[in-house]
CSV table of N, CA and C in Angstrom, one decimal:
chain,number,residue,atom,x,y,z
A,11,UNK,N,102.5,88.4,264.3
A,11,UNK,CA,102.3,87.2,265.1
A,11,UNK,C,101.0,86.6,264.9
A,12,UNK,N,101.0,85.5,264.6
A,12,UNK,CA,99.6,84.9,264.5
A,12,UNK,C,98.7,84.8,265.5
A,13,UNK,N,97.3,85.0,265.7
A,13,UNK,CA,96.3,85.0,266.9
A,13,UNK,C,96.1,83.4,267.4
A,14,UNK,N,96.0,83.7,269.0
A,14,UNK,CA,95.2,82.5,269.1
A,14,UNK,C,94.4,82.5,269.4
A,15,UNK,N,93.5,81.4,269.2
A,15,UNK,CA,92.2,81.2,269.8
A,15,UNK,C,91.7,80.6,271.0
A,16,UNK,N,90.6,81.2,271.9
A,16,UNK,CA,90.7,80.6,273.0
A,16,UNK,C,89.6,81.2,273.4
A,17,UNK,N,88.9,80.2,274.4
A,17,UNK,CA,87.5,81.0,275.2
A,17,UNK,C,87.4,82.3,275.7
A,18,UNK,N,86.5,83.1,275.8
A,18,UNK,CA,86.6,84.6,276.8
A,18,UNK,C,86.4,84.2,278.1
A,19,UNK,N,87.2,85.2,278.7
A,19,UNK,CA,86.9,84.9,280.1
A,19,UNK,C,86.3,86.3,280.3
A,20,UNK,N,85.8,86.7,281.8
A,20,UNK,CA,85.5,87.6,282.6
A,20,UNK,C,86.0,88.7,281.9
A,21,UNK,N,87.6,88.5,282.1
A,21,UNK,CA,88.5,89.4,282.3
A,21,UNK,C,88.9,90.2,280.7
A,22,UNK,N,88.1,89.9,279.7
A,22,UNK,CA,88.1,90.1,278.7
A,22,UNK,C,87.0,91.5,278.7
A,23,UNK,N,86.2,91.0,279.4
A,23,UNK,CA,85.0,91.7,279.1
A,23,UNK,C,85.1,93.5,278.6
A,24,UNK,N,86.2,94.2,279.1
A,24,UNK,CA,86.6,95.5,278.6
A,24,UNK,C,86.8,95.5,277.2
A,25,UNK,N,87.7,94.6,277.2
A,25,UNK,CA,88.2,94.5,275.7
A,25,UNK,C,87.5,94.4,274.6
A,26,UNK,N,86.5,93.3,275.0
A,26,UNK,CA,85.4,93.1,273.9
A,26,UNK,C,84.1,94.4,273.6
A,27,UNK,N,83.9,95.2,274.7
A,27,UNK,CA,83.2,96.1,274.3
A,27,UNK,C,83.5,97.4,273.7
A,28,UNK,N,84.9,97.6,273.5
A,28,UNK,CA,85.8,98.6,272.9
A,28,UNK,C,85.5,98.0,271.6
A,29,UNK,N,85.9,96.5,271.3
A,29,UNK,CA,85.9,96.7,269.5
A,29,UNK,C,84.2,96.5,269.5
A,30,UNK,N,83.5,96.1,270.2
A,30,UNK,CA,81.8,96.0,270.2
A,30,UNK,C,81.6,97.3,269.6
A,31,UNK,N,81.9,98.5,270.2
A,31,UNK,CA,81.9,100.1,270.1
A,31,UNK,C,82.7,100.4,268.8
A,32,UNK,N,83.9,100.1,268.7
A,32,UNK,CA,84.5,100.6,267.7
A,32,UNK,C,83.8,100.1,266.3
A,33,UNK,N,83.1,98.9,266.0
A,33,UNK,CA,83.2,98.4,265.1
A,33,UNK,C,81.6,98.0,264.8
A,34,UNK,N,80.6,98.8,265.8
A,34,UNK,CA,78.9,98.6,265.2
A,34,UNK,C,78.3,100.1,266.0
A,35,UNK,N,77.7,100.1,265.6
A,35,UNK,CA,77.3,101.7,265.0
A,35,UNK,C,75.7,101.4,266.1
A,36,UNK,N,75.4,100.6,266.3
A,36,UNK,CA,73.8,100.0,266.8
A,36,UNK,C,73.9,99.0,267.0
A,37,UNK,N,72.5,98.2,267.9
A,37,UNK,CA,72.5,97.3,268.5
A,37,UNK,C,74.0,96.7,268.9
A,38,UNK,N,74.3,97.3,270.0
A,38,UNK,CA,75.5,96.8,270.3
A,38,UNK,C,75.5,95.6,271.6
A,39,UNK,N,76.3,94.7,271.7
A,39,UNK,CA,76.4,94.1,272.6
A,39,UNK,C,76.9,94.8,273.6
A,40,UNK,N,76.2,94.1,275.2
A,40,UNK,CA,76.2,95.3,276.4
A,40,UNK,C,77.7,94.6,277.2
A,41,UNK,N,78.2,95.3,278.1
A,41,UNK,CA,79.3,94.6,279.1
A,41,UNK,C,78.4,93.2,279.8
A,42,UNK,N,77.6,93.7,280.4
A,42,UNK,CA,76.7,93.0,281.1
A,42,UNK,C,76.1,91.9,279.9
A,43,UNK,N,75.9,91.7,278.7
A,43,UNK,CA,75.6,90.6,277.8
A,43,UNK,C,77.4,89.5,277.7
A,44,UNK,N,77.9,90.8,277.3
A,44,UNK,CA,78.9,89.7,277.1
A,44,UNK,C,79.3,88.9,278.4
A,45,UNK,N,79.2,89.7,279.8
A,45,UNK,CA,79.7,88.8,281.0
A,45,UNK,C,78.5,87.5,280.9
A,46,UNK,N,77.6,87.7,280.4
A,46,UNK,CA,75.8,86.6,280.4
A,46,UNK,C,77.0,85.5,279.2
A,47,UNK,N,76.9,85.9,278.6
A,47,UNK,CA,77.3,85.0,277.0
A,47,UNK,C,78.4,84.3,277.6
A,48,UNK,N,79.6,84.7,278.1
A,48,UNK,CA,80.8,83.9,278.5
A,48,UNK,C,80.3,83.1,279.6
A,49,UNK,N,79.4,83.4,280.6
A,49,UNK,CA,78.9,81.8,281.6
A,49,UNK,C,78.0,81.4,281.1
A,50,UNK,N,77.4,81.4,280.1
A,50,UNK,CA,76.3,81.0,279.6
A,50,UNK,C,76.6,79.1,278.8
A,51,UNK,N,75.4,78.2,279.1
A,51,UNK,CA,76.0,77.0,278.9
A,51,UNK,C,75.1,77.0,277.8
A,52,UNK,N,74.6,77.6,277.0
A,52,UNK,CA,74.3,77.6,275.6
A,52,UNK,C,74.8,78.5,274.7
A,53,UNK,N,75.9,78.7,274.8
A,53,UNK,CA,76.6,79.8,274.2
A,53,UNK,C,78.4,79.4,274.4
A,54,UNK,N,78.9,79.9,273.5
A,54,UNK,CA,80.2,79.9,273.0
A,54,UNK,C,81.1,80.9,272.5
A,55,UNK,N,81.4,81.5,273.4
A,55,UNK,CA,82.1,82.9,272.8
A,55,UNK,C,84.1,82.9,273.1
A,56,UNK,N,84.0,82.5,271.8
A,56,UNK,CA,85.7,82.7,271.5
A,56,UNK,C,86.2,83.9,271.2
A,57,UNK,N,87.9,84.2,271.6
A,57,UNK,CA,88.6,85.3,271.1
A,57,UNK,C,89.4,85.1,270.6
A,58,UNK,N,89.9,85.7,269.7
A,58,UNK,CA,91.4,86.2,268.9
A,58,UNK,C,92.1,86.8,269.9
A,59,UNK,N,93.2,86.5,270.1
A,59,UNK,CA,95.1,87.2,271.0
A,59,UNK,C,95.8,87.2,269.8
A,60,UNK,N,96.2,88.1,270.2
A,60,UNK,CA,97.5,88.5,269.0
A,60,UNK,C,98.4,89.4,270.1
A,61,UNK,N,99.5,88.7,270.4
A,61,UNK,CA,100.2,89.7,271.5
A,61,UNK,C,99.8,90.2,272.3
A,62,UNK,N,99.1,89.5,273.0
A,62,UNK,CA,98.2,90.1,274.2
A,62,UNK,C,97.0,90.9,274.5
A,63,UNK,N,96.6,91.2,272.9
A,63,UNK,CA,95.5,92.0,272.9
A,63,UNK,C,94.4,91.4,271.9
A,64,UNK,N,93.2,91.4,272.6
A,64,UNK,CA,92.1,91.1,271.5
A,64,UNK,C,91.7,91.4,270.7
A,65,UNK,N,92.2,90.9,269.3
A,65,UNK,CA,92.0,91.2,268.0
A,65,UNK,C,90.3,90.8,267.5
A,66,UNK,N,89.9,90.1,268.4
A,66,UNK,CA,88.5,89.8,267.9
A,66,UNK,C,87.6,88.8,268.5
A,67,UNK,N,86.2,88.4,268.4
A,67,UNK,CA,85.4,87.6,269.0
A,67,UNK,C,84.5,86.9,267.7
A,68,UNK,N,84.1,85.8,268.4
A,68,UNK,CA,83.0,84.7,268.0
A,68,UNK,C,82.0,84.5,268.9
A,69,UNK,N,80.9,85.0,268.5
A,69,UNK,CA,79.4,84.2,269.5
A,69,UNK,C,78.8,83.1,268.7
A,70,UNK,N,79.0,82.0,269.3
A,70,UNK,CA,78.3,80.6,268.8
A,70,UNK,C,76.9,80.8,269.9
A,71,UNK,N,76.0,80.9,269.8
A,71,UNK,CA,74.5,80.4,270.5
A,71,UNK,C,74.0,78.9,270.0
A,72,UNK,N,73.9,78.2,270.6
A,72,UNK,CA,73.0,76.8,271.1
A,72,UNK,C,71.8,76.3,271.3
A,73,UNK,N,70.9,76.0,270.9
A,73,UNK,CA,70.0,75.6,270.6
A,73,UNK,C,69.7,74.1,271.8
A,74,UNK,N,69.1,74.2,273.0
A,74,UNK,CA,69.3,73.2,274.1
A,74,UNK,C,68.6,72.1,273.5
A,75,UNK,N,69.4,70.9,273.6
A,75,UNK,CA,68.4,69.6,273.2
A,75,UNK,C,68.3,69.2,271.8
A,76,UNK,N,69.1,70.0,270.5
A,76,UNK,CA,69.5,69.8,269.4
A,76,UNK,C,70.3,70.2,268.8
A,77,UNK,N,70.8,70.0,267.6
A,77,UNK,CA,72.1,70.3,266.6
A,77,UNK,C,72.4,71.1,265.9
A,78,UNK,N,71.5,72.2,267.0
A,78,UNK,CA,71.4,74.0,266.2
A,78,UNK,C,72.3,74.7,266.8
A,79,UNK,N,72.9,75.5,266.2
A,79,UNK,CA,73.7,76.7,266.7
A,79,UNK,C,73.8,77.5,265.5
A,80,UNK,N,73.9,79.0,266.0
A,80,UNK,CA,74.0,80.0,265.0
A,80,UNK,C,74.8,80.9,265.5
A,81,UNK,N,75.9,81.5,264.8
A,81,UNK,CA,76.7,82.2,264.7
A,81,UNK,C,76.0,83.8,265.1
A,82,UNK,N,76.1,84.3,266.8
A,82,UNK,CA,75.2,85.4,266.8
A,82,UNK,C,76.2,86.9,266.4
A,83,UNK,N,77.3,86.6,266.7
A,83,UNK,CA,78.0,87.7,266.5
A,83,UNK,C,79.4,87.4,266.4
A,84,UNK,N,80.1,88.2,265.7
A,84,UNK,CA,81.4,88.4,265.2
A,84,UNK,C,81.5,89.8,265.0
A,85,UNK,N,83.5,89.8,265.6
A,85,UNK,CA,83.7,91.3,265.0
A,85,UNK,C,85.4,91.0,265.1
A,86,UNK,N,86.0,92.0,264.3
A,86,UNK,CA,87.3,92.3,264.7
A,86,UNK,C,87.7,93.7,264.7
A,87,UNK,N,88.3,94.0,265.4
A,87,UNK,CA,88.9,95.5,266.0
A,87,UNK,C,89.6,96.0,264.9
A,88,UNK,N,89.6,97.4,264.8
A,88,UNK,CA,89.8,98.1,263.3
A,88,UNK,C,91.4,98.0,263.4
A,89,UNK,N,91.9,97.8,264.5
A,89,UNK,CA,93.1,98.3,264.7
A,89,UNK,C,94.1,96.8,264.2
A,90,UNK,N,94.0,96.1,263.6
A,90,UNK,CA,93.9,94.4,263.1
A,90,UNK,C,93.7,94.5,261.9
């Protein structure tokens, strides 16, 4: 089934630090970052669903007051 894409919410936040864990070895993103990033109004963090389960994430960061953003993190779950 093809994934959709769609903002993270709260309720995500387990999910995302399972493939955070599964899939980086260091510097990992914390529960407590990702709950920061998903209300954060300079930040952008999308997920992959694939049947109900999070196949994956995007962190966009923003740059306030210009037309910068950088892609801070990506990952997808090994199990995908």
């Amino acid at each position: 089934m093809p994934a959709e894409i769609r903002k993270a919410r709260a309720s995500d936040v387990d999910d995302l630090a399972a493939i955070e864990k599964a899939v980086f070895s260091c510097d990992r993103i914390s529960r407590r970052s990702f709950r920061q990033l998903i209300e954060r109004e300079t930040a952008s963090m999308l997920v992959a669903e694939s049947d109900g389960r999070i196949a994956g994430y995007a962190v966009v960061l923003f740059r306030k007051g210009s037309g910068v953003a950088r892609l801070y993190s990506i990952a997808v779950g090994p199990f995908f």
